[in-house]
Amino acid sequence: MKFQRSLFAFLLCLLLPLSAFADPAFYKISKGNQQHWLLGSIHAGKPSLYPLPEAVERAWLQSRVLVMEVDMNSITQEQWQEMGSLTRLVDGKALKEHLPAELYQRTLMAGARLGLNEAALAPLRPWFVAITLTQAAMARSDFKSELGIDQHFAALAAKEGKPVVGFETLLEQLGYLASVGDNQTLMLSSTLDELPMLDTGFAAVMKAWQQGDEATLINLLKEEMAPPALQSWMEQTLLAERNHNWLAKWQTLPNESFIVVGALHLYGEQGLLALLEQQGWRVTLLTTPTVLQSTK
């Protein structure tokens, strides 16, 4: 579904193999004696994604720390328990009482097709139902979360004993998602509309990522956030606000960090590439994408 593909970077045709003339965009970020590497991630994949381009593999070997949006390996039991206050209804009412009757029935039908019964969905907030349905659909698709770029490097870090740093905690990330607020019914409705096209839509996102096609990724983002309220929330909160928060922590990162965040965080006027250049960082493209795009 289009909106949710963006949200998981989407979750922003058949997957084409990597071409010798088109690589994912991969950057060296440097200032003075500081140097990092930055790779935009997609959060699911296929075996044909690997191995990654030589420049990426070489930088990984040189890097000292993996930096991710959230370090999922360092989440405490208390944090998992606190998730409930953000993802579950706490007003004593069930999902049925928060949705129009027609939307609720559509939700139950979609859940049934994906192996999720009414009891599993009833206690969840509408925005988290949308994410739960998307994850269930992705699990049944040809794309696997364990083959996503972020999980690939998280697994490598665990195997090799490389330290992992998170830009934000799990609760902070969930707080951003929960901030969709009054628009969560629209989010759920949009998800249900687009779930049948998840495979082909995500394949388009993956193809653009594989080819480092910034323009197509941005266009997909715009198309997928067609409802104005959702588009504004995505651009201002999920992307721009978090980018600025991450940038404030950039100076504290260990030197030679390997940074992996959702690909859509990189681009546009409020994207990490443009913001880093404004702060005097030198951004150097290390791979050969299909079309070289300006980072400004």
mmCIF file of N, CA, C and O in Angstrom, residues 74-160:
data_model
loop_
_atom_site.group_PDB
_atom_site.id
_atom_site.type_symbol
_atom_site.label_atom_id
_atom_site.label_comp_id
_atom_site.label_asym_id
_atom_site.label_seq_id
_atom_site.Cartn_x
_atom_site.Cartn_y
_atom_site.Cartn_z
ATOM 1 N N SER A 74 19.061 -3.489 21.693
ATOM 2 C CA SER A 74 19.301 -2.959 23.039
ATOM 3 C C SER A 74 18.025 -2.429 23.682
ATOM 4 O O SER A 74 18.063 -1.499 24.486
ATOM 5 N N ILE A 75 16.900 -3.019 23.333
ATOM 6 C CA ILE A 75 15.619 -2.581 23.884
ATOM 7 C C ILE A 75 15.347 -3.346 25.179
ATOM 8 O O ILE A 75 15.407 -4.582 25.217
ATOM 9 N N THR A 76 15.072 -2.609 26.233
ATOM 10 C CA THR A 76 14.844 -3.230 27.534
ATOM 11 C C THR A 76 13.434 -3.796 27.626
ATOM 12 O O THR A 76 12.530 -3.422 26.867
ATOM 13 N N GLN A 77 13.235 -4.666 28.603
ATOM 14 C CA GLN A 77 11.907 -5.227 28.838
ATOM 15 C C GLN A 77 10.923 -4.124 29.205
ATOM 16 O O GLN A 77 9.745 -4.164 28.822
ATOM 17 N N GLU A 78 11.409 -3.122 29.928
ATOM 18 C CA GLU A 78 10.543 -2.006 30.308
ATOM 19 C C GLU A 78 10.054 -1.243 29.075
ATOM 20 O O GLU A 78 8.894 -0.824 29.012
ATOM 21 N N GLN A 79 10.935 -1.072 28.090
ATOM 22 C CA GLN A 79 10.530 -0.377 26.874
ATOM 23 C C GLN A 79 9.484 -1.170 26.104
ATOM 24 O O GLN A 79 8.526 -0.597 25.588
ATOM 25 N N TRP A 80 9.669 -2.482 26.030
ATOM 26 C CA TRP A 80 8.664 -3.300 25.359
ATOM 27 C C TRP A 80 7.311 -3.163 26.062
ATOM 28 O O TRP A 80 6.264 -3.079 25.405
ATOM 29 N N GLN A 81 7.326 -3.121 27.379
ATOM 30 C CA GLN A 81 6.082 -2.992 28.128
ATOM 31 C C GLN A 81 5.433 -1.632 27.913
ATOM 32 O O GLN A 81 4.209 -1.525 27.813
ATOM 33 N N GLU A 82 6.277 -0.590 27.810
ATOM 34 C CA GLU A 82 5.749 0.756 27.604
ATOM 35 C C GLU A 82 5.165 0.953 26.207
ATOM 36 O O GLU A 82 4.418 1.902 25.972
ATOM 37 N N MET A 83 5.514 0.066 25.286
ATOM 38 C CA MET A 83 4.952 0.153 23.945
ATOM 39 C C MET A 83 3.431 0.146 23.978
ATOM 40 O O MET A 83 2.772 0.761 23.140
ATOM 41 N N GLY A 84 2.863 -0.570 24.953
ATOM 42 C CA GLY A 84 1.416 -0.715 25.010
ATOM 43 C C GLY A 84 0.676 0.597 25.088
ATOM 44 O O GLY A 84 -0.395 0.754 24.501
ATOM 45 N N SER A 85 1.228 1.569 25.796
ATOM 46 C CA SER A 85 0.546 2.850 25.949
ATOM 47 C C SER A 85 0.473 3.631 24.642
ATOM 48 O O SER A 85 -0.362 4.511 24.486
ATOM 49 N N LEU A 86 1.359 3.306 23.689
ATOM 50 C CA LEU A 86 1.378 3.988 22.403
ATOM 51 C C LEU A 86 0.630 3.222 21.324
ATOM 52 O O LEU A 86 0.042 3.826 20.422
ATOM 53 N N THR A 87 0.662 1.895 21.400
ATOM 54 C CA THR A 87 0.114 1.088 20.316
ATOM 55 C C THR A 87 -1.264 0.505 20.613
ATOM 56 O O THR A 87 -1.979 0.098 19.697
ATOM 57 N N ARG A 88 -1.647 0.487 21.887
ATOM 58 C CA ARG A 88 -2.929 -0.119 22.256
ATOM 59 C C ARG A 88 -3.897 0.936 22.784
ATOM 60 O O ARG A 88 -3.483 1.947 23.354
ATOM 61 N N LEU A 89 -5.173 0.677 22.608
ATOM 62 C CA LEU A 89 -6.202 1.583 23.097
ATOM 63 C C LEU A 89 -6.234 1.544 24.622
ATOM 64 O O LEU A 89 -6.171 0.469 25.223
ATOM 65 N N VAL A 90 -6.347 2.723 25.231
ATOM 66 C CA VAL A 90 -6.300 2.782 26.695
ATOM 67 C C VAL A 90 -7.528 3.483 27.283
ATOM 68 O O VAL A 90 -7.548 3.828 28.451
ATOM 69 N N ASP A 91 -8.555 3.667 26.448
ATOM 70 C CA ASP A 91 -9.754 4.366 26.922
ATOM 71 C C ASP A 91 -10.884 3.418 27.290
ATOM 72 O O ASP A 91 -12.022 3.841 27.521
ATOM 73 N N GLY A 92 -10.574 2.119 27.341
ATOM 74 C CA GLY A 92 -11.593 1.145 27.693
ATOM 75 C C GLY A 92 -12.467 0.721 26.532
ATOM 76 O O GLY A 92 -13.358 -0.125 26.699
ATOM 77 N N LYS A 93 -12.220 1.287 25.356
ATOM 78 C CA LYS A 93 -13.008 0.943 24.170
ATOM 79 C C LYS A 93 -12.187 0.068 23.231
ATOM 80 O O LYS A 93 -10.960 0.111 23.242
ATOM 81 N N ALA A 94 -12.878 -0.705 22.410
ATOM 82 C CA ALA A 94 -12.221 -1.559 21.433
ATOM 83 C C ALA A 94 -12.142 -0.820 20.092
ATOM 84 O O ALA A 94 -12.760 0.228 19.894
ATOM 85 N N LEU A 95 -11.365 -1.375 19.177
ATOM 86 C CA LEU A 95 -11.183 -0.763 17.856
ATOM 87 C C LEU A 95 -12.514 -0.479 17.177
ATOM 88 O O LEU A 95 -12.672 0.560 16.521
ATOM 89 N N LYS A 96 -13.469 -1.366 17.340
ATOM 90 C CA LYS A 96 -14.778 -1.216 16.699
ATOM 91 C C LYS A 96 -15.428 0.111 17.038
ATOM 92 O O LYS A 96 -16.135 0.710 16.212
ATOM 93 N N GLU A 97 -15.200 0.603 18.242
ATOM 94 C CA GLU A 97 -15.825 1.844 18.705
ATOM 95 C C GLU A 97 -15.070 3.088 18.237
ATOM 96 O O GLU A 97 -15.533 4.208 18.464
ATOM 97 N N HIS A 98 -13.929 2.895 17.582
ATOM 98 C CA HIS A 98 -13.130 4.017 17.099
ATOM 99 C C HIS A 98 -13.214 4.189 15.592
ATOM 100 O O HIS A 98 -12.672 5.160 15.064
ATOM 101 N N LEU A 99 -13.903 3.264 14.916
ATOM 102 C CA LEU A 99 -13.935 3.302 13.454
ATOM 103 C C LEU A 99 -15.372 3.310 12.943
ATOM 104 O O LEU A 99 -16.267 2.720 13.574
ATOM 105 N N PRO A 100 -15.607 3.921 11.785
ATOM 106 C CA PRO A 100 -16.906 3.772 11.125
ATOM 107 C C PRO A 100 -17.160 2.299 10.832
ATOM 108 O O PRO A 100 -16.219 1.527 10.596
ATOM 109 N N ALA A 101 -18.410 1.893 10.832
ATOM 110 C CA ALA A 101 -18.751 0.477 10.696
ATOM 111 C C ALA A 101 -18.171 -0.134 9.423
ATOM 112 O O ALA A 101 -17.632 -1.251 9.444
ATOM 113 N N GLU A 102 -18.275 0.584 8.313
ATOM 114 C CA GLU A 102 -17.775 0.044 7.048
ATOM 115 C C GLU A 102 -16.261 -0.164 7.088
ATOM 116 O O GLU A 102 -15.750 -1.193 6.631
ATOM 117 N N LEU A 103 -15.534 0.805 7.641
ATOM 118 C CA LEU A 103 -14.086 0.693 7.733
ATOM 119 C C LEU A 103 -13.698 -0.449 8.663
ATOM 120 O O LEU A 103 -12.732 -1.178 8.402
ATOM 121 N N TYR A 104 -14.447 -0.632 9.725
ATOM 122 C CA TYR A 104 -14.149 -1.723 10.654
ATOM 123 C C TYR A 104 -14.315 -3.071 9.972
ATOM 124 O O TYR A 104 -13.469 -3.969 10.131
ATOM 125 N N GLN A 105 -15.376 -3.230 9.192
ATOM 126 C CA GLN A 105 -15.596 -4.489 8.488
ATOM 127 C C GLN A 105 -14.506 -4.741 7.450
ATOM 128 O O GLN A 105 -14.039 -5.873 7.286
ATOM 129 N N ARG A 106 -14.083 -3.700 6.759
ATOM 130 C CA ARG A 106 -12.978 -3.846 5.801
ATOM 131 C C ARG A 106 -11.699 -4.286 6.519
ATOM 132 O O ARG A 106 -10.931 -5.104 6.009
ATOM 133 N N THR A 107 -11.490 -3.734 7.702
ATOM 134 C CA THR A 107 -10.307 -4.078 8.488
ATOM 135 C C THR A 107 -10.337 -5.542 8.895
ATOM 136 O O THR A 107 -9.328 -6.257 8.790
ATOM 137 N N LEU A 108 -11.497 -6.022 9.359
ATOM 138 C CA LEU A 108 -11.626 -7.415 9.757
ATOM 139 C C LEU A 108 -11.404 -8.350 8.569
ATOM 140 O O LEU A 108 -10.760 -9.401 8.700
ATOM 141 N N MET A 109 -11.929 -7.979 7.400
ATOM 142 C CA MET A 109 -11.766 -8.817 6.209
ATOM 143 C C MET A 109 -10.298 -8.903 5.796
ATOM 144 O O MET A 109 -9.795 -9.977 5.470
ATOM 145 N N ALA A 110 -9.620 -7.757 5.838
ATOM 146 C CA ALA A 110 -8.195 -7.757 5.495
ATOM 147 C C ALA A 110 -7.405 -8.568 6.505
ATOM 148 O O ALA A 110 -6.504 -9.342 6.145
ATOM 149 N N GLY A 111 -7.729 -8.416 7.782
ATOM 150 C CA GLY A 111 -7.048 -9.182 8.816
ATOM 151 C C GLY A 111 -7.243 -10.678 8.633
ATOM 152 O O GLY A 111 -6.297 -11.458 8.770
ATOM 153 N N ALA A 112 -8.463 -11.084 8.306
ATOM 154 C CA ALA A 112 -8.748 -12.508 8.115
ATOM 155 C C ALA A 112 -7.915 -13.082 6.975
ATOM 156 O O ALA A 112 -7.406 -14.209 7.066
ATOM 157 N N ARG A 113 -7.768 -12.317 5.894
ATOM 158 C CA ARG A 113 -6.971 -12.788 4.764
ATOM 159 C C ARG A 113 -5.504 -12.948 5.141
ATOM 160 O O ARG A 113 -4.782 -13.738 4.525
ATOM 161 N N LEU A 114 -5.061 -12.193 6.149
ATOM 162 C CA LEU A 114 -3.660 -12.217 6.546
ATOM 163 C C LEU A 114 -3.419 -13.024 7.821
ATOM 164 O O LEU A 114 -2.337 -12.978 8.391
ATOM 165 N N GLY A 115 -4.439 -13.721 8.283
ATOM 166 C CA GLY A 115 -4.276 -14.562 9.461
ATOM 167 C C GLY A 115 -4.407 -13.825 10.783
ATOM 168 O O GLY A 115 -3.950 -14.326 11.819
ATOM 169 N N LEU A 116 -5.031 -12.644 10.776
ATOM 170 C CA LEU A 116 -5.218 -11.855 11.996
ATOM 171 C C LEU A 116 -6.704 -11.795 12.316
ATOM 172 O O LEU A 116 -7.492 -11.243 11.553
ATOM 173 N N ASN A 117 -7.107 -12.351 13.457
ATOM 174 C CA ASN A 117 -8.529 -12.361 13.787
ATOM 175 C C ASN A 117 -8.941 -11.096 14.542
ATOM 176 O O ASN A 117 -8.112 -10.249 14.880
ATOM 177 N N GLU A 118 -10.222 -10.980 14.804
ATOM 178 C CA GLU A 118 -10.750 -9.782 15.458
ATOM 179 C C GLU A 118 -10.130 -9.569 16.836
ATOM 180 O O GLU A 118 -9.837 -8.432 17.226
ATOM 181 N N ALA A 119 -9.910 -10.640 17.559
ATOM 182 C CA ALA A 119 -9.342 -10.516 18.902
ATOM 183 C C ALA A 119 -7.944 -9.911 18.868
ATOM 184 O O ALA A 119 -7.550 -9.179 19.780
ATOM 185 N N ALA A 120 -7.197 -10.208 17.803
ATOM 186 C CA ALA A 120 -5.831 -9.682 17.695
ATOM 187 C C ALA A 120 -5.833 -8.195 17.373
ATOM 188 O O ALA A 120 -4.928 -7.461 17.805
ATOM 189 N N LEU A 121 -6.828 -7.729 16.636
ATOM 190 C CA LEU A 121 -6.866 -6.336 16.186
ATOM 191 C C LEU A 121 -7.641 -5.419 17.138
ATOM 192 O O LEU A 121 -7.354 -4.217 17.206
ATOM 193 N N ALA A 122 -8.587 -5.956 17.861
ATOM 194 C CA ALA A 122 -9.508 -5.148 18.662
ATOM 195 C C ALA A 122 -8.832 -4.203 19.650
ATOM 196 O O ALA A 122 -9.295 -3.075 19.836
ATOM 197 N N PRO A 123 -7.736 -4.599 20.325
ATOM 198 C CA PRO A 123 -7.156 -3.687 21.324
ATOM 199 C C PRO A 123 -6.181 -2.666 20.759
ATOM 200 O O PRO A 123 -5.640 -1.857 21.523
ATOM 201 N N LEU A 124 -5.944 -2.657 19.448
ATOM 202 C CA LEU A 124 -4.906 -1.815 18.868
ATOM 203 C C LEU A 124 -5.448 -0.471 18.405
ATOM 204 O O LEU A 124 -6.590 -0.362 17.963
ATOM 205 N N ARG A 125 -4.602 0.563 18.501
ATOM 206 C CA ARG A 125 -4.954 1.861 17.936
ATOM 207 C C ARG A 125 -5.011 1.745 16.415
ATOM 208 O O ARG A 125 -4.272 0.942 15.815
ATOM 209 N N PRO A 126 -5.864 2.536 15.753
ATOM 210 C CA PRO A 126 -6.004 2.424 14.294
ATOM 211 C C PRO A 126 -4.694 2.554 13.537
ATOM 212 O O PRO A 126 -4.460 1.830 12.565
ATOM 213 N N TRP A 127 -3.793 3.465 13.942
ATOM 214 C CA TRP A 127 -2.535 3.629 13.210
ATOM 215 C C TRP A 127 -1.670 2.377 13.323
ATOM 216 O O TRP A 127 -0.987 1.991 12.370
ATOM 217 N N PHE A 128 -1.733 1.713 14.489
ATOM 218 C CA PHE A 128 -0.925 0.510 14.664
ATOM 219 C C PHE A 128 -1.563 -0.678 13.959
ATOM 220 O O PHE A 128 -0.858 -1.609 13.541
ATOM 221 N N VAL A 129 -2.879 -0.673 13.803
ATOM 222 C CA VAL A 129 -3.535 -1.692 12.989
ATOM 223 C C VAL A 129 -3.032 -1.591 11.553
ATOM 224 O O VAL A 129 -2.743 -2.606 10.911
ATOM 225 N N ALA A 130 -2.906 -0.360 11.040
ATOM 226 C CA ALA A 130 -2.399 -0.167 9.680
ATOM 227 C C ALA A 130 -1.006 -0.767 9.528
ATOM 228 O O ALA A 130 -0.704 -1.461 8.546
ATOM 229 N N ILE A 131 -0.149 -0.523 10.490
ATOM 230 C CA ILE A 131 1.214 -1.055 10.436
ATOM 231 C C ILE A 131 1.209 -2.574 10.598
ATOM 232 O O ILE A 131 1.932 -3.292 9.897
ATOM 233 N N THR A 132 0.369 -3.079 11.491
ATOM 234 C CA THR A 132 0.284 -4.528 11.711
ATOM 235 C C THR A 132 -0.167 -5.244 10.450
ATOM 236 O O THR A 132 0.382 -6.294 10.076
ATOM 237 N N LEU A 133 -1.154 -4.705 9.756
ATOM 238 C CA LEU A 133 -1.629 -5.306 8.507
ATOM 239 C C LEU A 133 -0.534 -5.265 7.441
ATOM 240 O O LEU A 133 -0.342 -6.238 6.690
ATOM 241 N N THR A 134 0.171 -4.156 7.371
ATOM 242 C CA THR A 134 1.252 -4.039 6.387
ATOM 243 C C THR A 134 2.347 -5.059 6.658
ATOM 244 O O THR A 134 2.856 -5.719 5.740
ATOM 245 N N GLN A 135 2.733 -5.205 7.918
ATOM 246 C CA GLN A 135 3.774 -6.169 8.267
ATOM 247 C C GLN A 135 3.327 -7.596 7.955
ATOM 248 O O GLN A 135 4.123 -8.409 7.476
ATOM 249 N N ALA A 136 2.059 -7.890 8.225
ATOM 250 C CA ALA A 136 1.546 -9.228 7.942
ATOM 251 C C ALA A 136 1.543 -9.500 6.442
ATOM 252 O O ALA A 136 1.869 -10.613 5.997
ATOM 253 N N ALA A 137 1.161 -8.486 5.654
ATOM 254 C CA ALA A 137 1.164 -8.646 4.197
ATOM 255 C C ALA A 137 2.583 -8.801 3.670
ATOM 256 O O ALA A 137 2.845 -9.622 2.777
ATOM 257 N N MET A 138 3.515 -8.026 4.221
ATOM 258 C CA MET A 138 4.901 -8.129 3.790
ATOM 259 C C MET A 138 5.465 -9.513 4.118
ATOM 260 O O MET A 138 6.228 -10.091 3.333
ATOM 261 N N ALA A 139 5.093 -10.059 5.257
ATOM 262 C CA ALA A 139 5.582 -11.385 5.649
ATOM 263 C C ALA A 139 5.132 -12.462 4.680
ATOM 264 O O ALA A 139 5.793 -13.497 4.534
ATOM 265 N N ARG A 140 4.005 -12.236 4.004
ATOM 266 C CA ARG A 140 3.490 -13.209 3.041
ATOM 267 C C ARG A 140 3.947 -12.918 1.617
ATOM 268 O O ARG A 140 3.585 -13.649 0.701
ATOM 269 N N SER A 141 4.708 -11.866 1.444
ATOM 270 C CA SER A 141 5.175 -11.493 0.122
ATOM 271 C C SER A 141 6.528 -12.137 -0.161
ATOM 272 O O SER A 141 7.067 -12.888 0.652
ATOM 273 N N ASP A 142 7.075 -11.811 -1.313
ATOM 274 C CA ASP A 142 8.408 -12.309 -1.665
ATOM 275 C C ASP A 142 9.520 -11.495 -1.014
ATOM 276 O O ASP A 142 10.700 -11.838 -1.156
ATOM 277 N N PHE A 143 9.162 -10.408 -0.341
ATOM 278 C CA PHE A 143 10.150 -9.535 0.289
ATOM 279 C C PHE A 143 10.232 -9.870 1.776
ATOM 280 O O PHE A 143 9.213 -9.970 2.455
ATOM 281 N N LYS A 144 11.442 -10.020 2.292
ATOM 282 C CA LYS A 144 11.634 -10.434 3.667
ATOM 283 C C LYS A 144 12.357 -9.355 4.466
ATOM 284 O O LYS A 144 13.358 -8.792 4.014
ATOM 285 N N SER A 145 11.838 -9.088 5.672
ATOM 286 C CA SER A 145 12.431 -8.029 6.499
ATOM 287 C C SER A 145 13.873 -8.351 6.876
ATOM 288 O O SER A 145 14.709 -7.454 6.985
ATOM 289 N N GLU A 146 14.180 -9.632 7.064
ATOM 290 C CA GLU A 146 15.549 -9.990 7.443
ATOM 291 C C GLU A 146 16.545 -9.741 6.318
ATOM 292 O O GLU A 146 17.755 -9.725 6.546
ATOM 293 N N LEU A 147 16.039 -9.517 5.098
ATOM 294 C CA LEU A 147 16.904 -9.193 3.972
ATOM 295 C C LEU A 147 16.900 -7.699 3.664
ATOM 296 O O LEU A 147 17.486 -7.261 2.673
ATOM 297 N N GLY A 148 16.255 -6.920 4.504
ATOM 298 C CA GLY A 148 16.330 -5.465 4.376
ATOM 299 C C GLY A 148 17.733 -4.983 4.708
ATOM 300 O O GLY A 148 18.490 -5.659 5.420
ATOM 301 N N ILE A 149 18.096 -3.822 4.207
ATOM 302 C CA ILE A 149 19.461 -3.315 4.370
ATOM 303 C C ILE A 149 19.803 -3.080 5.841
ATOM 304 O O ILE A 149 20.894 -3.421 6.305
ATOM 305 N N ASP A 150 18.873 -2.513 6.588
ATOM 306 C CA ASP A 150 19.156 -2.238 7.997
ATOM 307 C C ASP A 150 19.365 -3.532 8.781
ATOM 308 O O ASP A 150 20.316 -3.653 9.564
ATOM 309 N N GLN A 151 18.498 -4.522 8.551
ATOM 310 C CA GLN A 151 18.643 -5.785 9.278
ATOM 311 C C GLN A 151 19.887 -6.557 8.843
ATOM 312 O O GLN A 151 20.513 -7.263 9.643
ATOM 313 N N HIS A 152 20.259 -6.417 7.578
ATOM 314 C CA HIS A 152 21.484 -7.051 7.086
ATOM 315 C C HIS A 152 22.695 -6.570 7.883
ATOM 316 O O HIS A 152 23.505 -7.387 8.364
ATOM 317 N N PHE A 153 22.803 -5.256 8.069
ATOM 318 C CA PHE A 153 23.964 -4.735 8.778
ATOM 319 C C PHE A 153 23.843 -4.925 10.290
ATOM 320 O O PHE A 153 24.855 -5.099 10.977
ATOM 321 N N ALA A 154 22.621 -4.931 10.808
ATOM 322 C CA ALA A 154 22.457 -5.225 12.241
ATOM 323 C C ALA A 154 22.929 -6.640 12.543
ATOM 324 O O ALA A 154 23.587 -6.888 13.559
ATOM 325 N N ALA A 155 22.593 -7.576 11.651
ATOM 326 C CA ALA A 155 23.033 -8.958 11.837
ATOM 327 C C ALA A 155 24.551 -9.079 11.724
ATOM 328 O O ALA A 155 25.190 -9.801 12.499
ATOM 329 N N LEU A 156 25.143 -8.353 10.769
ATOM 330 C CA LEU A 156 26.601 -8.372 10.630
ATOM 331 C C LEU A 156 27.273 -7.807 11.875
ATOM 332 O O LEU A 156 28.279 -8.347 12.346
ATOM 333 N N ALA A 157 26.728 -6.709 12.399
ATOM 334 C CA ALA A 157 27.309 -6.098 13.591
ATOM 335 C C ALA A 157 27.276 -7.059 14.769
ATOM 336 O O ALA A 157 28.243 -7.180 15.531
ATOM 337 N N ALA A 158 26.143 -7.756 14.930
ATOM 338 C CA ALA A 158 26.030 -8.718 16.025
ATOM 339 C C ALA A 158 27.024 -9.862 15.849
ATOM 340 O O ALA A 158 27.667 -10.301 16.808
ATOM 341 N N LYS A 159 27.166 -10.324 14.623
ATOM 342 C CA LYS A 159 28.078 -11.431 14.336
ATOM 343 C C LYS A 159 29.529 -11.046 14.555
ATOM 344 O O LYS A 159 30.329 -11.839 15.079
ATOM 345 N N GLU A 160 29.871 -9.804 14.177
ATOM 346 C CA GLU A 160 31.264 -9.368 14.228
ATOM 347 C C GLU A 160 31.611 -8.636 15.525
ATOM 348 O O GLU A 160 32.767 -8.258 15.732
#
